[in-house]
Amino acid sequence: MINFQTPISSLGYGVAGYNIFKEIIKIHPSTALYPISTPEFIDKHVEQGMANRGQYKLTTDQQIPFPSVKIWHQNDVHTQIGKGKHIGFPIFELTEFSEEEKLSMSHCDTLFVCSQWAKEILIEQGFCPVHVVPLGVDTEIFKPHLGSRDATIFFNCGKWEVRKGHDILIECFNAAFEPRDNVELWMMCDNPFIGQMNDQWKSLYKNSKLGDKIKFIPRQNTHEDVYNVMKQADCGVFPARAEGWNLELLEMMACGKDVIATNYSAHTEFCNKDNCYLVDIDELERAYDGVFFSGEYGEWARINDSAKSQFVEHMRTVHGIKEQYTNSWSQDMRDKLLKNHAGIKTANKFTWENSAKELINGLKL
């Protein structure tokens, strides 16, 4: 039995926690689920996990020390279920932690993280042991698909944030192309935490040189809905200063799409020169955006002029390939030009089933 704590929601922690839990309960049907806050939905897996909480009605003296796993923010991983080994599984983006975060993580017997990058940060700050459990993608939903539109569609998904490089993306898109170019930029970035600032971000994009080539897509209700958007695009662009994983980047790979991303932080666990147009990062800077990050502690990638130029060049390269595709009558040529075969192969390795198996391996069950 495993005592499993996670939110059940459409946000990052909820997606990761639910998908790992869904696969774990297939392997260990007695796994007990303790949702963090009210679940956004209850399916047969969630229902079974919550029912398992009452499976063992033992007295205190009889309590079996089952392990407890909590997938949540690093400032609140200290609370556990039961008296067994306690594992905190934070997904973080910066290189340092606040005293509150350090205190919370220090109560855990082991820390799980989703990348080697994150493991190295924790070890450097004295935390041990640390075990890597990479996150995944649902390849039953996110399948390879060629876009059918004449325009080259660039796509970004992830809530509006400076951390995700949305201030950089609009600058690079406008530098890469002219109004005569047959390109579009689709942004699915609504942020439920910033209110009217969503409109400020949209105004920044719409009032730019290529504003009439930019499309805003609302948050989608299901992963199937997200896939129906992604499959129409040609390339995902992710100029992130730091990521705890970047689910959407891996999902775009699974769809066979080209991807452009910074060569820094957690997505380097699955991004390489074969499956991604990487943008080299020369230096780090204090993490400050005036909204979520105060600059008090932690660093992230500095997107300097060299990095911006790389983003511009990569976008132009993808557009050039798409233009070759539209002039080709051969389906084989289209597959060669447009399918990110290395990305598809990568996505097939990073499944949620493999995430669950690695978590169980870390528990040594």
Short mmCIF file of N, CA, C and O in Angstrom, two decimals, residues 206-322:
data_model
loop_
_atom_site.label_atom_id
_atom_site.label_comp_id
_atom_site.label_asym_id
_atom_site.label_seq_id
_atom_site.Cartn_x
_atom_site.Cartn_y
_atom_site.Cartn_z
N LYS A 206 -1.07 41.80 -29.28
CA LYS A 206 -1.94 42.31 -30.35
C LYS A 206 -1.47 43.65 -30.89
O LYS A 206 -1.69 43.98 -32.07
N ASN A 207 -0.84 44.47 -30.06
CA ASN A 207 -0.39 45.80 -30.49
C ASN A 207 1.02 45.78 -31.07
O ASN A 207 1.63 46.82 -31.26
N SER A 208 1.54 44.60 -31.37
CA SER A 208 2.87 44.48 -31.94
C SER A 208 2.80 44.47 -33.47
O SER A 208 1.73 44.46 -34.07
N LYS A 209 3.96 44.43 -34.10
CA LYS A 209 4.06 44.51 -35.56
C LYS A 209 3.23 43.43 -36.26
O LYS A 209 2.57 43.70 -37.27
N LEU A 210 3.27 42.22 -35.72
CA LEU A 210 2.57 41.10 -36.35
C LEU A 210 1.33 40.70 -35.55
O LEU A 210 0.92 39.54 -35.56
N GLY A 211 0.72 41.68 -34.91
CA GLY A 211 -0.43 41.39 -34.05
C GLY A 211 -1.58 40.71 -34.76
O GLY A 211 -2.30 39.90 -34.16
N ASP A 212 -1.76 41.01 -36.06
CA ASP A 212 -2.88 40.39 -36.78
C ASP A 212 -2.59 38.94 -37.15
O ASP A 212 -3.48 38.24 -37.66
N LYS A 213 -1.37 38.46 -36.87
CA LYS A 213 -1.03 37.06 -37.13
C LYS A 213 -1.03 36.23 -35.84
O LYS A 213 -0.60 35.08 -35.83
N ILE A 214 -1.51 36.83 -34.75
CA ILE A 214 -1.49 36.17 -33.45
C ILE A 214 -2.90 35.79 -33.03
O ILE A 214 -3.84 36.59 -33.14
N LYS A 215 -3.05 34.56 -32.57
CA LYS A 215 -4.35 34.03 -32.16
C LYS A 215 -4.28 33.60 -30.70
O LYS A 215 -3.34 32.92 -30.29
N PHE A 216 -5.27 34.00 -29.91
CA PHE A 216 -5.35 33.60 -28.51
C PHE A 216 -6.37 32.48 -28.36
O PHE A 216 -7.51 32.60 -28.82
N ILE A 217 -5.97 31.42 -27.71
CA ILE A 217 -6.82 30.25 -27.53
C ILE A 217 -7.11 30.08 -26.05
O ILE A 217 -6.18 30.07 -25.23
N PRO A 218 -8.37 29.95 -25.64
CA PRO A 218 -8.69 29.81 -24.22
C PRO A 218 -8.24 28.47 -23.66
O PRO A 218 -7.95 27.53 -24.40
N ARG A 219 -8.17 28.39 -22.34
CA ARG A 219 -7.85 27.13 -21.68
C ARG A 219 -8.83 26.05 -22.13
O ARG A 219 -10.03 26.31 -22.26
N GLN A 220 -8.33 24.87 -22.37
CA GLN A 220 -9.16 23.76 -22.84
C GLN A 220 -9.59 22.89 -21.66
O GLN A 220 -8.90 22.80 -20.64
N ASN A 221 -10.74 22.24 -21.82
CA ASN A 221 -11.31 21.47 -20.71
C ASN A 221 -10.66 20.11 -20.52
O ASN A 221 -10.60 19.60 -19.39
N THR A 222 -10.21 19.50 -21.59
CA THR A 222 -9.67 18.15 -21.50
C THR A 222 -8.35 18.05 -22.27
O THR A 222 -8.03 18.91 -23.09
N HIS A 223 -7.61 16.98 -22.01
CA HIS A 223 -6.39 16.75 -22.76
C HIS A 223 -6.70 16.48 -24.23
O HIS A 223 -5.89 16.82 -25.11
N GLU A 224 -7.83 15.87 -24.50
CA GLU A 224 -8.23 15.65 -25.88
C GLU A 224 -8.42 16.98 -26.60
O GLU A 224 -8.05 17.13 -27.78
N ASP A 225 -8.97 17.96 -25.89
CA ASP A 225 -9.15 19.30 -26.47
C ASP A 225 -7.81 19.97 -26.72
O ASP A 225 -7.61 20.63 -27.74
N VAL A 226 -6.88 19.79 -25.79
CA VAL A 226 -5.54 20.35 -25.98
C VAL A 226 -4.88 19.73 -27.20
O VAL A 226 -4.28 20.43 -28.03
N TYR A 227 -5.01 18.43 -27.34
CA TYR A 227 -4.44 17.74 -28.50
C TYR A 227 -5.03 18.26 -29.80
O TYR A 227 -4.30 18.45 -30.79
N ASN A 228 -6.32 18.52 -29.82
CA ASN A 228 -6.97 19.00 -31.04
C ASN A 228 -6.44 20.36 -31.47
O ASN A 228 -6.52 20.71 -32.66
N VAL A 229 -5.91 21.12 -30.52
CA VAL A 229 -5.25 22.38 -30.86
C VAL A 229 -3.82 22.12 -31.32
O VAL A 229 -3.38 22.58 -32.37
N MET A 230 -3.08 21.34 -30.53
CA MET A 230 -1.67 21.08 -30.82
C MET A 230 -1.47 20.44 -32.19
O MET A 230 -0.50 20.75 -32.89
N LYS A 231 -2.35 19.53 -32.57
CA LYS A 231 -2.13 18.79 -33.81
C LYS A 231 -2.22 19.68 -35.04
O LYS A 231 -1.74 19.29 -36.11
N GLN A 232 -2.80 20.87 -34.90
CA GLN A 232 -2.90 21.79 -36.03
C GLN A 232 -1.64 22.64 -36.20
O GLN A 232 -1.44 23.26 -37.24
N ALA A 233 -0.81 22.68 -35.16
CA ALA A 233 0.40 23.52 -35.18
C ALA A 233 1.55 22.80 -35.87
O ALA A 233 1.51 21.60 -36.12
N ASP A 234 2.59 23.57 -36.19
CA ASP A 234 3.80 23.01 -36.80
C ASP A 234 4.98 22.98 -35.84
O ASP A 234 5.85 22.12 -35.95
N CYS A 235 5.01 23.92 -34.89
CA CYS A 235 6.19 24.05 -34.03
C CYS A 235 5.82 24.67 -32.70
O CYS A 235 5.10 25.68 -32.65
N GLY A 236 6.29 24.06 -31.62
CA GLY A 236 6.13 24.65 -30.30
C GLY A 236 7.35 25.48 -29.96
O GLY A 236 8.49 25.04 -30.16
N VAL A 237 7.13 26.69 -29.46
CA VAL A 237 8.24 27.59 -29.09
C VAL A 237 8.15 27.88 -27.60
O VAL A 237 7.14 28.40 -27.12
N PHE A 238 9.23 27.56 -26.87
CA PHE A 238 9.22 27.67 -25.41
C PHE A 238 10.49 28.39 -24.92
O PHE A 238 11.47 27.74 -24.54
N PRO A 239 10.47 29.73 -24.92
CA PRO A 239 11.64 30.50 -24.49
C PRO A 239 11.70 30.67 -22.97
O PRO A 239 11.90 31.77 -22.46
N ALA A 240 11.55 29.58 -22.24
CA ALA A 240 11.44 29.64 -20.79
C ALA A 240 12.78 29.97 -20.13
O ALA A 240 13.82 29.44 -20.52
N ARG A 241 12.71 30.81 -19.13
CA ARG A 241 13.89 31.08 -18.31
C ARG A 241 14.15 29.92 -17.35
O ARG A 241 15.29 29.68 -16.97
N ALA A 242 13.08 29.23 -16.96
CA ALA A 242 13.22 28.05 -16.10
C ALA A 242 11.91 27.28 -16.12
O ALA A 242 10.83 27.87 -16.17
N GLU A 243 12.02 25.96 -16.05
CA GLU A 243 10.84 25.09 -16.01
C GLU A 243 11.07 23.97 -15.00
O GLU A 243 12.19 23.46 -14.87
N GLY A 244 9.99 23.60 -14.31
CA GLY A 244 10.05 22.46 -13.41
C GLY A 244 9.96 21.15 -14.17
O GLY A 244 10.40 20.11 -13.69
N TRP A 245 9.36 21.18 -15.37
CA TRP A 245 9.33 20.03 -16.28
C TRP A 245 8.99 20.48 -17.69
O TRP A 245 9.69 20.23 -18.63
N ASN A 246 7.84 21.13 -17.88
CA ASN A 246 7.32 21.58 -19.18
C ASN A 246 6.57 20.45 -19.87
O ASN A 246 7.01 19.87 -20.87
N LEU A 247 5.39 20.16 -19.34
CA LEU A 247 4.52 19.12 -19.88
C LEU A 247 4.17 19.37 -21.34
O LEU A 247 4.17 18.45 -22.16
N GLU A 248 3.88 20.64 -21.67
CA GLU A 248 3.41 20.95 -23.03
C GLU A 248 4.49 20.72 -24.08
O GLU A 248 4.19 20.34 -25.21
N LEU A 249 5.73 20.93 -23.71
CA LEU A 249 6.84 20.69 -24.64
C LEU A 249 6.91 19.21 -25.02
O LEU A 249 7.05 18.86 -26.20
N LEU A 250 6.81 18.33 -24.04
CA LEU A 250 6.84 16.90 -24.31
C LEU A 250 5.60 16.47 -25.09
O LEU A 250 5.67 15.59 -25.95
N GLU A 251 4.46 17.08 -24.80
CA GLU A 251 3.24 16.76 -25.54
C GLU A 251 3.37 17.13 -27.02
O GLU A 251 2.92 16.39 -27.90
N MET A 252 4.00 18.27 -27.29
CA MET A 252 4.23 18.66 -28.69
C MET A 252 5.17 17.67 -29.38
O MET A 252 4.98 17.33 -30.55
N MET A 253 6.19 17.21 -28.67
CA MET A 253 7.07 16.18 -29.24
C MET A 253 6.27 14.93 -29.60
O MET A 253 6.46 14.34 -30.66
N ALA A 254 5.39 14.51 -28.68
CA ALA A 254 4.60 13.31 -28.91
C ALA A 254 3.72 13.46 -30.15
O ALA A 254 3.43 12.47 -30.83
N CYS A 255 3.33 14.69 -30.45
CA CYS A 255 2.52 14.97 -31.65
C CYS A 255 3.37 15.01 -32.91
O CYS A 255 2.86 15.22 -34.02
N GLY A 256 4.69 14.84 -32.76
CA GLY A 256 5.58 14.87 -33.91
C GLY A 256 5.94 16.27 -34.38
O GLY A 256 6.40 16.45 -35.51
N LYS A 257 5.74 17.25 -33.52
CA LYS A 257 5.98 18.64 -33.91
C LYS A 257 7.43 19.06 -33.61
O LYS A 257 8.05 18.59 -32.66
N ASP A 258 7.94 19.96 -34.43
CA ASP A 258 9.21 20.59 -34.09
C ASP A 258 9.04 21.40 -32.82
O ASP A 258 7.95 21.94 -32.55
N VAL A 259 10.10 21.50 -32.04
CA VAL A 259 10.07 22.30 -30.82
C VAL A 259 11.35 23.11 -30.71
O VAL A 259 12.43 22.66 -31.11
N ILE A 260 11.21 24.31 -30.17
CA ILE A 260 12.33 25.21 -29.92
C ILE A 260 12.30 25.55 -28.43
O ILE A 260 11.25 25.94 -27.91
N ALA A 261 13.43 25.40 -27.75
CA ALA A 261 13.44 25.63 -26.31
C ALA A 261 14.82 26.02 -25.82
O ALA A 261 15.83 25.72 -26.45
N THR A 262 14.85 26.69 -24.68
CA THR A 262 16.11 27.01 -24.03
C THR A 262 16.80 25.73 -23.55
O THR A 262 16.14 24.79 -23.10
N ASN A 263 18.11 25.71 -23.66
CA ASN A 263 18.90 24.55 -23.22
C ASN A 263 19.24 24.72 -21.74
O ASN A 263 20.41 24.81 -21.36
N TYR A 264 18.19 24.75 -20.91
CA TYR A 264 18.38 24.99 -19.48
C TYR A 264 17.17 24.49 -18.71
O TYR A 264 16.04 24.57 -19.19
N SER A 265 17.39 24.04 -17.52
CA SER A 265 16.43 23.62 -16.50
C SER A 265 15.85 22.24 -16.79
O SER A 265 16.43 21.44 -17.52
N ALA A 266 14.69 21.93 -16.22
CA ALA A 266 14.24 20.55 -16.13
C ALA A 266 13.95 19.89 -17.47
O ALA A 266 14.10 18.67 -17.60
N HIS A 267 13.52 20.66 -18.48
CA HIS A 267 13.19 20.00 -19.74
C HIS A 267 14.43 19.47 -20.47
O HIS A 267 14.29 18.74 -21.46
N THR A 268 15.63 19.78 -19.98
CA THR A 268 16.83 19.16 -20.55
C THR A 268 16.88 17.66 -20.22
O THR A 268 17.71 16.94 -20.77
N GLU A 269 15.97 17.20 -19.36
CA GLU A 269 15.86 15.77 -19.08
C GLU A 269 15.44 15.00 -20.33
O GLU A 269 15.79 13.84 -20.50
N PHE A 270 14.67 15.68 -21.21
CA PHE A 270 14.19 14.98 -22.42
C PHE A 270 14.48 15.73 -23.72
O PHE A 270 14.26 15.21 -24.80
N CYS A 271 14.99 16.95 -23.64
CA CYS A 271 15.34 17.72 -24.85
C CYS A 271 16.82 17.53 -25.17
O CYS A 271 17.67 17.63 -24.29
N ASN A 272 17.12 17.31 -26.45
CA ASN A 272 18.50 17.23 -26.88
C ASN A 272 18.60 17.77 -28.31
O ASN A 272 17.58 18.15 -28.91
N LYS A 273 19.79 17.78 -28.85
CA LYS A 273 19.99 18.38 -30.17
C LYS A 273 19.31 17.60 -31.28
O LYS A 273 19.11 18.12 -32.38
N ASP A 274 18.94 16.35 -31.02
CA ASP A 274 18.29 15.53 -32.04
C ASP A 274 16.79 15.75 -32.11
O ASP A 274 16.18 15.61 -33.18
N ASN A 275 16.16 16.08 -30.97
CA ASN A 275 14.70 16.20 -30.97
C ASN A 275 14.20 17.62 -30.75
O ASN A 275 12.98 17.85 -30.69
N CYS A 276 15.13 18.58 -30.62
CA CYS A 276 14.73 19.94 -30.28
C CYS A 276 15.72 20.95 -30.85
O CYS A 276 16.93 20.69 -30.90
N TYR A 277 15.20 22.09 -31.32
CA TYR A 277 16.06 23.23 -31.67
C TYR A 277 16.41 23.92 -30.36
O TYR A 277 15.61 24.67 -29.79
N LEU A 278 17.61 23.67 -29.86
CA LEU A 278 18.02 24.19 -28.56
C LEU A 278 18.62 25.59 -28.69
O LEU A 278 19.33 25.89 -29.65
N VAL A 279 18.35 26.41 -27.69
CA VAL A 279 18.90 27.76 -27.61
C VAL A 279 19.87 27.79 -26.43
O VAL A 279 19.48 27.58 -25.28
N ASP A 280 21.13 28.01 -26.73
CA ASP A 280 22.15 28.00 -25.69
C ASP A 280 22.00 29.18 -24.74
O ASP A 280 21.69 30.30 -25.15
N ILE A 281 22.25 28.91 -23.47
CA ILE A 281 22.17 29.93 -22.42
C ILE A 281 23.57 30.18 -21.88
O ILE A 281 24.27 29.24 -21.46
N ASP A 282 24.00 31.44 -21.89
CA ASP A 282 25.36 31.80 -21.48
C ASP A 282 25.49 32.06 -19.98
O ASP A 282 26.56 31.87 -19.40
N GLU A 283 24.42 32.53 -19.36
CA GLU A 283 24.52 32.93 -17.96
C GLU A 283 23.15 32.92 -17.30
O GLU A 283 22.12 32.86 -17.97
N LEU A 284 23.18 32.98 -15.96
CA LEU A 284 21.96 33.06 -15.17
C LEU A 284 21.82 34.45 -14.59
O LEU A 284 22.76 35.24 -14.57
N GLU A 285 20.62 34.76 -14.10
CA GLU A 285 20.35 36.03 -13.44
C GLU A 285 19.36 35.81 -12.31
O GLU A 285 18.72 34.76 -12.23
N ARG A 286 19.25 36.77 -11.42
CA ARG A 286 18.30 36.66 -10.31
C ARG A 286 16.89 36.53 -10.85
O ARG A 286 16.51 37.18 -11.83
N ALA A 287 16.11 35.66 -10.23
CA ALA A 287 14.74 35.39 -10.70
C ALA A 287 13.80 36.45 -10.15
O ALA A 287 13.38 36.40 -9.00
N TYR A 288 13.47 37.41 -11.02
CA TYR A 288 12.58 38.51 -10.61
C TYR A 288 11.60 38.81 -11.73
O TYR A 288 11.99 38.96 -12.90
N ASP A 289 10.31 38.89 -11.38
CA ASP A 289 9.30 39.32 -12.35
C ASP A 289 8.31 40.31 -11.76
O ASP A 289 7.43 40.81 -12.47
N GLY A 290 8.42 40.60 -10.46
CA GLY A 290 7.51 41.54 -9.83
C GLY A 290 6.13 40.98 -9.57
O GLY A 290 5.25 41.70 -9.07
N VAL A 291 5.90 39.71 -9.85
CA VAL A 291 4.59 39.09 -9.64
C VAL A 291 4.74 37.83 -8.79
O VAL A 291 4.25 37.75 -7.68
N PHE A 292 5.43 36.84 -9.32
CA PHE A 292 5.60 35.57 -8.63
C PHE A 292 6.98 35.40 -8.02
O PHE A 292 7.15 34.61 -7.09
N PHE A 293 7.97 36.10 -8.55
CA PHE A 293 9.36 35.94 -8.12
C PHE A 293 9.94 37.29 -7.73
O PHE A 293 9.97 38.22 -8.53
N SER A 294 10.43 37.34 -6.49
CA SER A 294 10.88 38.61 -5.90
C SER A 294 12.34 38.91 -6.16
O SER A 294 12.80 40.02 -5.89
N GLY A 295 13.12 37.93 -6.62
CA GLY A 295 14.55 38.12 -6.79
C GLY A 295 15.34 37.92 -5.52
O GLY A 295 16.56 38.04 -5.51
N GLU A 296 14.64 37.59 -4.43
CA GLU A 296 15.30 37.43 -3.14
C GLU A 296 16.21 36.21 -3.11
O GLU A 296 17.25 36.20 -2.46
N TYR A 297 15.80 35.15 -3.79
CA TYR A 297 16.63 33.95 -3.85
C TYR A 297 16.36 33.23 -5.17
O TYR A 297 15.31 33.36 -5.78
N GLY A 298 17.36 32.52 -5.63
CA GLY A 298 17.20 31.72 -6.83
C GLY A 298 17.52 32.46 -8.11
O GLY A 298 17.33 33.68 -8.23
N GLU A 299 18.01 31.70 -9.09
CA GLU A 299 18.33 32.26 -10.41
C GLU A 299 17.62 31.48 -11.49
O GLU A 299 17.16 30.36 -11.29
N TRP A 300 17.55 32.10 -12.67
CA TRP A 300 17.06 31.44 -13.87
C TRP A 300 17.86 31.92 -15.07
O TRP A 300 18.76 32.75 -14.92
N ALA A 301 17.55 31.40 -16.24
CA ALA A 301 18.33 31.73 -17.43
C ALA A 301 18.16 33.20 -17.83
O ALA A 301 17.05 33.74 -17.79
N ARG A 302 19.24 33.81 -18.22
CA ARG A 302 19.19 35.16 -18.79
C ARG A 302 19.06 35.03 -20.30
O ARG A 302 19.93 34.45 -20.96
N ILE A 303 17.97 35.55 -20.85
CA ILE A 303 17.75 35.49 -22.31
C ILE A 303 18.39 36.73 -22.92
O ILE A 303 17.77 37.79 -23.04
N ASN A 304 19.66 36.63 -23.30
CA ASN A 304 20.38 37.78 -23.83
C ASN A 304 20.19 37.87 -25.35
O ASN A 304 19.44 37.11 -25.96
N ASP A 305 20.90 38.80 -25.98
CA ASP A 305 20.74 39.03 -27.43
C ASP A 305 21.13 37.79 -28.23
O ASP A 305 20.51 37.49 -29.26
N SER A 306 22.14 37.08 -27.78
CA SER A 306 22.55 35.87 -28.48
C SER A 306 21.44 34.83 -28.47
O SER A 306 21.15 34.19 -29.50
N ALA A 307 20.80 34.64 -27.31
CA ALA A 307 19.71 33.68 -27.21
C ALA A 307 18.53 34.10 -28.08
O ALA A 307 17.91 33.28 -28.77
N LYS A 308 18.22 35.39 -28.08
CA LYS A 308 17.12 35.87 -28.91
C LYS A 308 17.39 35.61 -30.39
O LYS A 308 16.50 35.20 -31.14
N SER A 309 18.63 35.84 -30.79
CA SER A 309 18.99 35.61 -32.20
C SER A 309 18.82 34.14 -32.57
O SER A 309 18.41 33.81 -33.69
N GLN A 310 19.13 33.26 -31.63
CA GLN A 310 18.95 31.82 -31.89
C GLN A 310 17.48 31.47 -32.05
O GLN A 310 17.11 30.68 -32.94
N PHE A 311 16.62 32.05 -31.22
CA PHE A 311 15.19 31.81 -31.37
C PHE A 311 14.71 32.28 -32.73
O PHE A 311 13.94 31.59 -33.42
N VAL A 312 15.14 33.46 -33.13
CA VAL A 312 14.75 34.02 -34.43
C VAL A 312 15.19 33.09 -35.56
O VAL A 312 14.40 32.76 -36.47
N GLU A 313 16.44 32.64 -35.51
CA GLU A 313 16.96 31.79 -36.57
C GLU A 313 16.24 30.45 -36.63
O GLU A 313 15.94 29.93 -37.71
N HIS A 314 15.95 29.87 -35.47
CA HIS A 314 15.25 28.59 -35.44
C HIS A 314 13.84 28.72 -36.01
O HIS A 314 13.39 27.84 -36.76
N MET A 315 13.15 29.80 -35.68
CA MET A 315 11.80 29.98 -36.22
C MET A 315 11.84 30.14 -37.73
O MET A 315 10.98 29.61 -38.46
N ARG A 316 12.82 30.87 -38.22
CA ARG A 316 12.95 31.03 -39.67
C ARG A 316 13.26 29.69 -40.34
O ARG A 316 12.74 29.41 -41.43
N THR A 317 14.06 28.88 -39.69
CA THR A 317 14.39 27.55 -40.25
C THR A 317 13.14 26.69 -40.36
O THR A 317 12.89 26.05 -41.39
N VAL A 318 12.34 26.66 -39.30
CA VAL A 318 11.11 25.87 -39.32
C VAL A 318 10.17 26.35 -40.41
O VAL A 318 9.57 25.55 -41.14
N HIS A 319 10.04 27.66 -40.54
CA HIS A 319 9.17 28.20 -41.58
C HIS A 319 9.68 27.83 -42.97
O HIS A 319 8.89 27.49 -43.87
N GLY A 320 10.99 27.86 -43.16
CA GLY A 320 11.56 27.48 -44.45
C GLY A 320 11.26 26.03 -44.79
O GLY A 320 10.95 25.70 -45.94
N ILE A 321 11.33 25.15 -43.79
CA ILE A 321 11.01 23.74 -44.01
C ILE A 321 9.54 23.59 -44.36
O ILE A 321 9.18 22.81 -45.25
N LYS A 322 8.68 24.34 -43.68
CA LYS A 322 7.25 24.25 -43.98
C LYS A 322 6.96 24.69 -45.41
O LYS A 322 6.12 24.10 -46.12
#
